[in-house]
Amino acid sequence: MSAQLDTLPLHWTPVCALADIVPDTGVCALVAGRQVAIFRLARLDDKVFAIDNYDPNSNAAVLSRGLVGNLGDRIVVASPIYKQHFDLNTGECLEAPENSVSTWPADVRDGQVWIGA
């Protein structure tokens, strides 16, 4: 178990195997009654990121289907509807910060993706 899982006072939920997520794409999972977009980044040694799946700019649950990339040093997902960029570390919407989303703790343990709530 990673140190992150040992020290945070969260309930951790296994959502899928890391191998179930195609590198540099996202999937959606239901965690604690909310849709969470989970992304696997191959260029970062398969690090996973998790943000809300709901895009407040388009009022649709679509962020897990967005394109992953970077803007400068920021790792982002572009919403598939209006193309706003969401920072995967902070949830900030770069074009409309008032429409930022929540981030979720994410980790990989024994090949399984875990989300903290």
XYZ file of N, CA, C and O in Angstrom:
468
model
N 0.858 -1.172 0.000
C 0.000 0.000 0.000
C 0.900 1.230 0.000
O 1.886 1.286 0.706
N 0.538 2.238 -0.772
C 1.363 3.438 -0.848
C 1.202 4.266 0.416
O 0.218 4.150 1.143
N 2.169 5.150 0.640
C 2.105 6.020 1.801
C 0.872 6.908 1.744
O 0.260 7.201 2.764
N 0.484 7.337 0.525
C -0.688 8.185 0.392
C -1.926 7.478 0.923
O -2.727 8.065 1.631
N -2.087 6.228 0.617
C -3.258 5.493 1.083
C -3.214 5.271 2.589
O -4.246 5.200 3.235
N -2.018 5.178 3.159
C -1.884 4.915 4.582
C -2.148 6.140 5.444
O -2.580 6.013 6.580
N -1.880 7.354 4.923
C -1.908 8.532 5.771
C -3.142 9.394 5.634
O -3.440 10.165 6.523
N -3.867 9.315 4.550
C -5.032 10.169 4.370
C -6.265 9.559 5.035
O -6.525 8.370 4.893
N -7.038 10.389 5.742
C -8.247 9.879 6.403
C -9.419 9.834 5.427
O -10.405 10.531 5.576
N -9.289 9.025 4.395
C -10.306 8.916 3.361
C -10.800 7.485 3.264
O -10.132 6.556 3.690
N -11.964 7.354 2.642
C -12.435 6.027 2.268
C -11.979 5.805 0.830
O -12.359 6.557 -0.068
N -11.169 4.799 0.595
C -10.651 4.524 -0.744
C -11.498 3.451 -1.414
O -11.841 2.444 -0.799
N -11.835 3.695 -2.676
C -12.676 2.788 -3.445
C -11.908 2.285 -4.662
O -11.404 3.092 -5.444
N -11.812 0.967 -4.845
C -11.197 0.461 -6.081
C -12.196 0.642 -7.221
O -13.381 0.329 -7.064
N -11.718 1.166 -8.361
C -12.648 1.429 -9.460
C -12.410 0.571 -10.697
O -13.354 0.244 -11.406
N -11.162 0.228 -10.978
C -10.867 -0.609 -12.142
C -9.385 -0.967 -12.117
O -8.621 -0.409 -11.345
N -9.008 -1.883 -12.977
C -7.590 -2.189 -13.151
C -6.952 -1.083 -13.979
O -7.607 -0.518 -14.870
N -5.709 -0.758 -13.691
C -5.007 0.246 -14.487
C -5.016 -0.149 -15.958
O -5.204 0.695 -16.841
N -4.881 -1.424 -16.244
C -4.864 -1.920 -17.625
C -6.184 -1.687 -18.351
O -6.225 -1.723 -19.583
N -7.267 -1.418 -17.609
C -8.558 -1.144 -18.229
C -8.637 0.262 -18.829
O -9.574 0.555 -19.568
N -7.689 1.123 -18.480
C -7.679 2.493 -19.001
C -6.602 2.578 -20.080
O -5.422 2.373 -19.801
N -7.002 2.862 -21.291
C -6.048 3.030 -22.391
C -5.146 4.208 -22.038
O -5.638 5.258 -21.600
N -3.817 4.073 -22.203
C -2.924 5.190 -21.861
C -3.331 6.485 -22.551
O -3.737 6.500 -23.712
N -3.248 7.573 -21.786
C -3.543 8.934 -22.243
C -5.002 9.143 -22.613
O -5.331 9.948 -23.486
N -5.880 8.404 -21.929
C -7.326 8.596 -22.078
C -7.964 8.558 -20.695
O -7.283 8.363 -19.689
N -9.286 8.717 -20.682
C -10.016 8.692 -19.432
C -11.157 7.702 -19.447
O -11.585 7.235 -20.501
N -11.639 7.403 -18.247
C -12.828 6.590 -18.045
C -13.663 7.276 -16.969
O -13.176 8.139 -16.247
N -14.906 6.855 -16.861
C -15.784 7.402 -15.833
C -16.131 6.300 -14.845
O -16.331 5.154 -15.231
N -16.192 6.663 -13.561
C -16.593 5.718 -12.516
C -17.521 6.433 -11.545
O -17.421 7.656 -11.368
N -18.399 5.690 -10.935
C -19.286 6.226 -9.910
C -18.637 5.984 -8.551
O -18.410 4.842 -8.156
N -18.315 7.074 -7.848
C -17.659 6.994 -6.543
C -18.452 7.865 -5.573
O -18.672 9.053 -5.841
N -18.873 7.281 -4.479
C -19.639 8.010 -3.461
C -20.822 8.744 -4.082
O -21.138 9.875 -3.728
N -21.456 8.120 -5.070
C -22.630 8.692 -5.704
C -22.361 9.781 -6.721
O -23.292 10.422 -7.200
N -21.086 10.018 -7.059
C -20.741 11.060 -8.033
C -19.943 10.459 -9.181
O -19.153 9.532 -8.986
N -20.123 11.027 -10.378
C -19.342 10.598 -11.537
C -17.953 11.236 -11.463
O -17.826 12.447 -11.317
N -16.940 10.389 -11.570
C -15.550 10.836 -11.504
C -14.859 10.450 -12.806
O -14.962 9.306 -13.258
N -14.169 11.414 -13.415
C -13.370 11.167 -14.617
C -11.953 10.819 -14.176
O -11.329 11.576 -13.433
N -11.464 9.661 -14.615
C -10.148 9.165 -14.203
C -9.278 9.056 -15.452
O -9.689 8.451 -16.448
N -8.090 9.639 -15.384
C -7.184 9.685 -16.531
C -5.867 8.995 -16.202
O -5.337 9.155 -15.107
N -5.347 8.258 -17.177
C -4.058 7.559 -17.059
C -3.089 8.227 -18.024
O -3.344 8.292 -19.220
N -1.957 8.724 -17.503
C -0.980 9.405 -18.341
C 0.288 8.573 -18.479
O 1.060 8.440 -17.527
N 0.487 8.023 -19.665
C 1.645 7.166 -19.925
C 2.944 7.931 -19.773
O 3.923 7.406 -19.248
N 2.966 9.178 -20.231
C 4.214 9.960 -20.188
C 4.646 10.300 -18.767
O 5.750 10.751 -18.541
N 3.776 10.072 -17.806
C 4.095 10.276 -16.390
C 4.127 8.946 -15.655
O 3.697 8.848 -14.502
N 4.620 7.920 -16.340
C 4.732 6.581 -15.747
C 3.393 6.046 -15.248
O 3.293 5.463 -14.175
N 2.348 6.267 -16.056
C 0.999 5.767 -15.763
C 0.387 6.350 -14.498
O -0.437 5.720 -13.838
N 0.760 7.592 -14.185
C 0.123 8.278 -13.064
C -1.347 8.490 -13.403
O -1.710 8.700 -14.553
N -2.203 8.413 -12.389
C -3.631 8.633 -12.596
C -4.072 9.930 -11.917
O -3.530 10.316 -10.874
N -5.040 10.570 -12.548
C -5.640 11.803 -12.046
C -7.141 11.609 -12.038
O -7.681 10.889 -12.886
N -7.829 12.286 -11.125
C -9.284 12.173 -11.074
C -9.896 13.545 -10.790
O -9.457 14.268 -9.891
N -10.911 13.886 -11.602
C -11.674 15.112 -11.434
C -13.148 14.778 -11.614
O -13.491 13.692 -12.085
N -14.012 15.719 -11.256
C -15.437 15.521 -11.539
C -15.627 15.284 -13.030
O -14.936 15.894 -13.856
N -16.564 14.455 -13.391
C -16.860 14.187 -14.797
C -17.784 15.244 -15.399
O -17.837 15.428 -16.604
N -18.487 15.984 -14.566
C -19.466 16.970 -15.009
C -18.776 18.252 -15.476
O -18.001 18.855 -14.735
N -19.047 18.673 -16.699
C -18.511 19.915 -17.262
C -19.528 21.026 -17.028
O -20.582 21.044 -17.666
N -19.235 21.982 -16.132
C -20.200 23.047 -15.848
C -20.387 24.022 -17.012
O -21.367 24.769 -17.030
N -19.492 24.031 -17.977
C -19.642 24.924 -19.125
C -20.715 24.427 -20.091
O -21.409 25.222 -20.722
N -20.846 23.120 -20.233
C -21.819 22.554 -21.166
C -22.992 21.866 -20.459
O -23.909 21.397 -21.115
N -22.928 21.786 -19.132
C -23.951 21.089 -18.347
C -24.111 19.637 -18.779
O -25.220 19.123 -18.882
N -22.962 18.983 -19.046
C -22.978 17.581 -19.465
C -21.879 16.812 -18.734
O -20.816 17.357 -18.431
N -22.127 15.548 -18.487
C -21.149 14.675 -17.833
C -20.280 14.029 -18.906
O -20.552 12.919 -19.362
N -19.223 14.753 -19.336
C -18.447 14.332 -20.504
C -16.925 14.433 -20.344
O -16.196 14.074 -21.265
N -16.426 14.932 -19.235
C -14.984 15.201 -19.161
C -14.124 13.957 -19.335
O -13.012 14.042 -19.866
N -14.618 12.794 -18.948
C -13.822 11.571 -19.112
C -13.567 11.262 -20.581
O -12.653 10.510 -20.909
N -14.339 11.849 -21.486
C -14.181 11.621 -22.926
C -13.326 12.697 -23.598
O -13.170 12.691 -24.821
N -12.777 13.621 -22.794
C -11.980 14.707 -23.347
C -10.584 14.274 -23.760
O -10.120 13.180 -23.439
N -9.909 15.170 -24.485
C -8.536 14.924 -24.933
C -7.553 15.407 -23.876
O -7.647 16.536 -23.408
N -6.593 14.548 -23.528
C -5.582 14.867 -22.524
C -4.362 15.454 -23.219
O -3.948 14.994 -24.285
N -3.796 16.486 -22.617
C -2.588 17.114 -23.166
C -2.000 18.055 -22.146
O -2.189 17.875 -20.941
N -1.287 19.053 -22.623
C -0.752 20.037 -21.703
C -0.789 21.416 -22.355
O -0.734 21.552 -23.572
N -0.906 22.412 -21.514
C -0.774 23.816 -21.893
C 0.355 24.356 -21.041
O 0.190 24.528 -19.828
N 1.520 24.538 -21.646
C 2.702 24.889 -20.871
C 3.032 23.755 -19.926
O 3.119 22.603 -20.344
N 3.169 24.072 -18.656
C 3.490 23.061 -17.638
C 2.252 22.387 -17.050
O 2.367 21.496 -16.217
N 1.090 22.821 -17.457
C -0.146 22.291 -16.872
C -0.660 21.096 -17.671
O -0.777 21.152 -18.888
N -0.992 20.028 -16.948
C -1.583 18.838 -17.558
C -3.092 19.055 -17.537
O -3.675 19.329 -16.478
N -3.714 18.954 -18.710
C -5.123 19.317 -18.827
C -5.905 18.272 -19.606
O -5.337 17.444 -20.321
N -7.221 18.366 -19.468
C -8.142 17.653 -20.344
C -9.003 18.725 -20.999
O -9.445 19.674 -20.333
N -9.218 18.603 -22.298
C -10.088 19.517 -23.029
C -11.481 18.892 -23.106
O -11.634 17.755 -23.553
N -12.468 19.628 -22.660
C -13.833 19.124 -22.724
C -14.221 18.843 -24.172
O -13.916 19.635 -25.058
N -14.896 17.725 -24.426
C -15.266 17.402 -25.808
C -16.389 18.283 -26.374
O -16.628 18.261 -27.573
N -17.026 19.094 -25.549
C -18.134 19.915 -26.054
C -17.627 21.287 -26.508
O -17.593 21.565 -27.694
N -17.234 22.137 -25.565
C -16.804 23.497 -25.923
C -15.301 23.693 -25.856
O -14.817 24.795 -26.055
N -14.551 22.633 -25.535
C -13.080 22.616 -25.566
C -12.394 23.398 -24.442
O -11.209 23.666 -24.538
N -13.110 23.771 -23.370
C -12.416 24.395 -22.248
C -11.442 23.397 -21.653
O -11.673 22.192 -21.696
N -10.363 23.909 -21.092
C -9.305 23.075 -20.525
C -9.409 23.051 -19.004
O -9.517 24.106 -18.378
N -9.341 21.844 -18.445
C -9.377 21.657 -17.002
C -8.042 21.087 -16.546
O -7.580 20.071 -17.078
N -7.414 21.756 -15.587
C -6.136 21.310 -15.027
C -6.390 20.026 -14.231
O -7.231 20.015 -13.321
N -5.681 18.956 -14.544
C -5.902 17.675 -13.868
C -5.370 17.663 -12.442
O -5.774 16.827 -11.639
N -4.462 18.576 -12.099
C -3.960 18.650 -10.724
C -4.871 19.454 -9.811
O -5.011 19.136 -8.636
N -5.501 20.504 -10.348
C -6.262 21.426 -9.501
C -7.753 21.465 -9.805
O -8.528 21.961 -8.989
N -8.163 21.010 -10.996
C -9.554 21.101 -11.412
C -9.920 22.446 -12.001
O -11.052 22.653 -12.439
N -8.981 23.386 -12.033
C -9.270 24.727 -12.535
C -9.621 24.705 -14.019
O -8.933 24.082 -14.820
N -10.689 25.401 -14.372
C -11.028 25.621 -15.778
C -10.229 26.843 -16.221
O -10.429 27.949 -15.707
N -9.305 26.654 -17.146
C -8.385 27.733 -17.508
C -9.094 28.906 -18.176
O -8.713 30.056 -17.984
N -10.105 28.642 -18.969
C -10.814 29.711 -19.666
C -11.886 30.382 -18.808
O -12.239 31.536 -19.056
N -12.422 29.681 -17.845
C -13.494 30.201 -16.986
C -13.303 29.661 -15.573
O -13.969 28.702 -15.172
N -12.366 30.240 -14.799
C -12.063 29.702 -13.467
C -13.277 29.550 -12.555
O -13.284 28.679 -11.683
N -14.311 30.338 -12.784
C -15.520 30.202 -11.967
C -16.240 28.883 -12.245
O -17.117 28.478 -11.480
N -15.872 28.190 -13.309
C -16.459 26.897 -13.665
C -15.491 25.733 -13.431
O -15.536 24.734 -14.132
N -14.641 25.890 -12.450
C -13.693 24.827 -12.119
C -14.430 23.632 -11.512
O -15.581 23.742 -11.085
N -13.763 22.472 -11.485
C -14.351 21.240 -10.957
C -13.505 20.726 -9.789
O -12.364 21.147 -9.599
N -14.058 19.805 -9.047
C -13.343 19.202 -7.919
C -12.354 18.151 -8.407
O -12.581 17.499 -9.424
N -11.272 17.993 -7.656
C -10.328 16.911 -7.896
C -10.569 15.838 -6.840
O -11.146 16.103 -5.779
N -10.133 14.635 -7.154
C -10.262 13.498 -6.251
C -8.885 12.862 -6.064
O -8.140 12.732 -7.043
N -8.541 12.447 -4.856
C -7.294 11.703 -4.679
C -7.350 10.404 -5.490
O -8.376 9.716 -5.480
N -6.271 10.113 -6.194
C -6.212 8.905 -7.023
C -4.863 8.239 -6.824
O -3.846 8.909 -6.679
N -4.866 6.916 -6.840
C -3.622 6.171 -6.656
C -3.748 4.825 -7.366
O -4.855 4.376 -7.674
N -2.604 4.204 -7.597
C -2.569 2.853 -8.166
C -1.873 1.955 -7.161
O -0.792 2.283 -6.667
N -2.515 0.831 -6.852
C -1.948 -0.134 -5.906
C -2.160 -1.524 -6.483
O -3.299 -1.904 -6.794
N -1.083 -2.263 -6.650
C -1.151 -3.632 -7.170
C -1.932 -3.702 -8.485
O -2.730 -4.609 -8.703
N -1.714 -2.700 -9.339
C -2.360 -2.688 -10.643
C -3.806 -2.251 -10.645
O -4.467 -2.249 -11.675
N -4.320 -1.841 -9.480
C -5.719 -1.417 -9.333
C -5.765 0.095 -9.097
O -4.958 0.634 -8.344
N -6.705 0.784 -9.747
C -6.891 2.224 -9.547
C -7.844 2.421 -8.362
O -8.910 1.810 -8.313
N -7.436 3.299 -7.443
C -8.221 3.610 -6.236
C -8.523 5.096 -6.233
O -7.665 5.921 -6.557
N -9.739 5.458 -5.820
C -10.152 6.851 -5.694
C -10.561 7.083 -4.250
O -11.302 6.282 -3.655
N -10.083 8.188 -3.697
C -10.414 8.544 -2.308
C -11.594 9.495 -2.250
O -11.689 10.411 -3.059
N -12.470 9.267 -1.305
C -13.632 10.151 -1.113
C -13.781 10.503 0.348
O -13.373 9.759 1.211
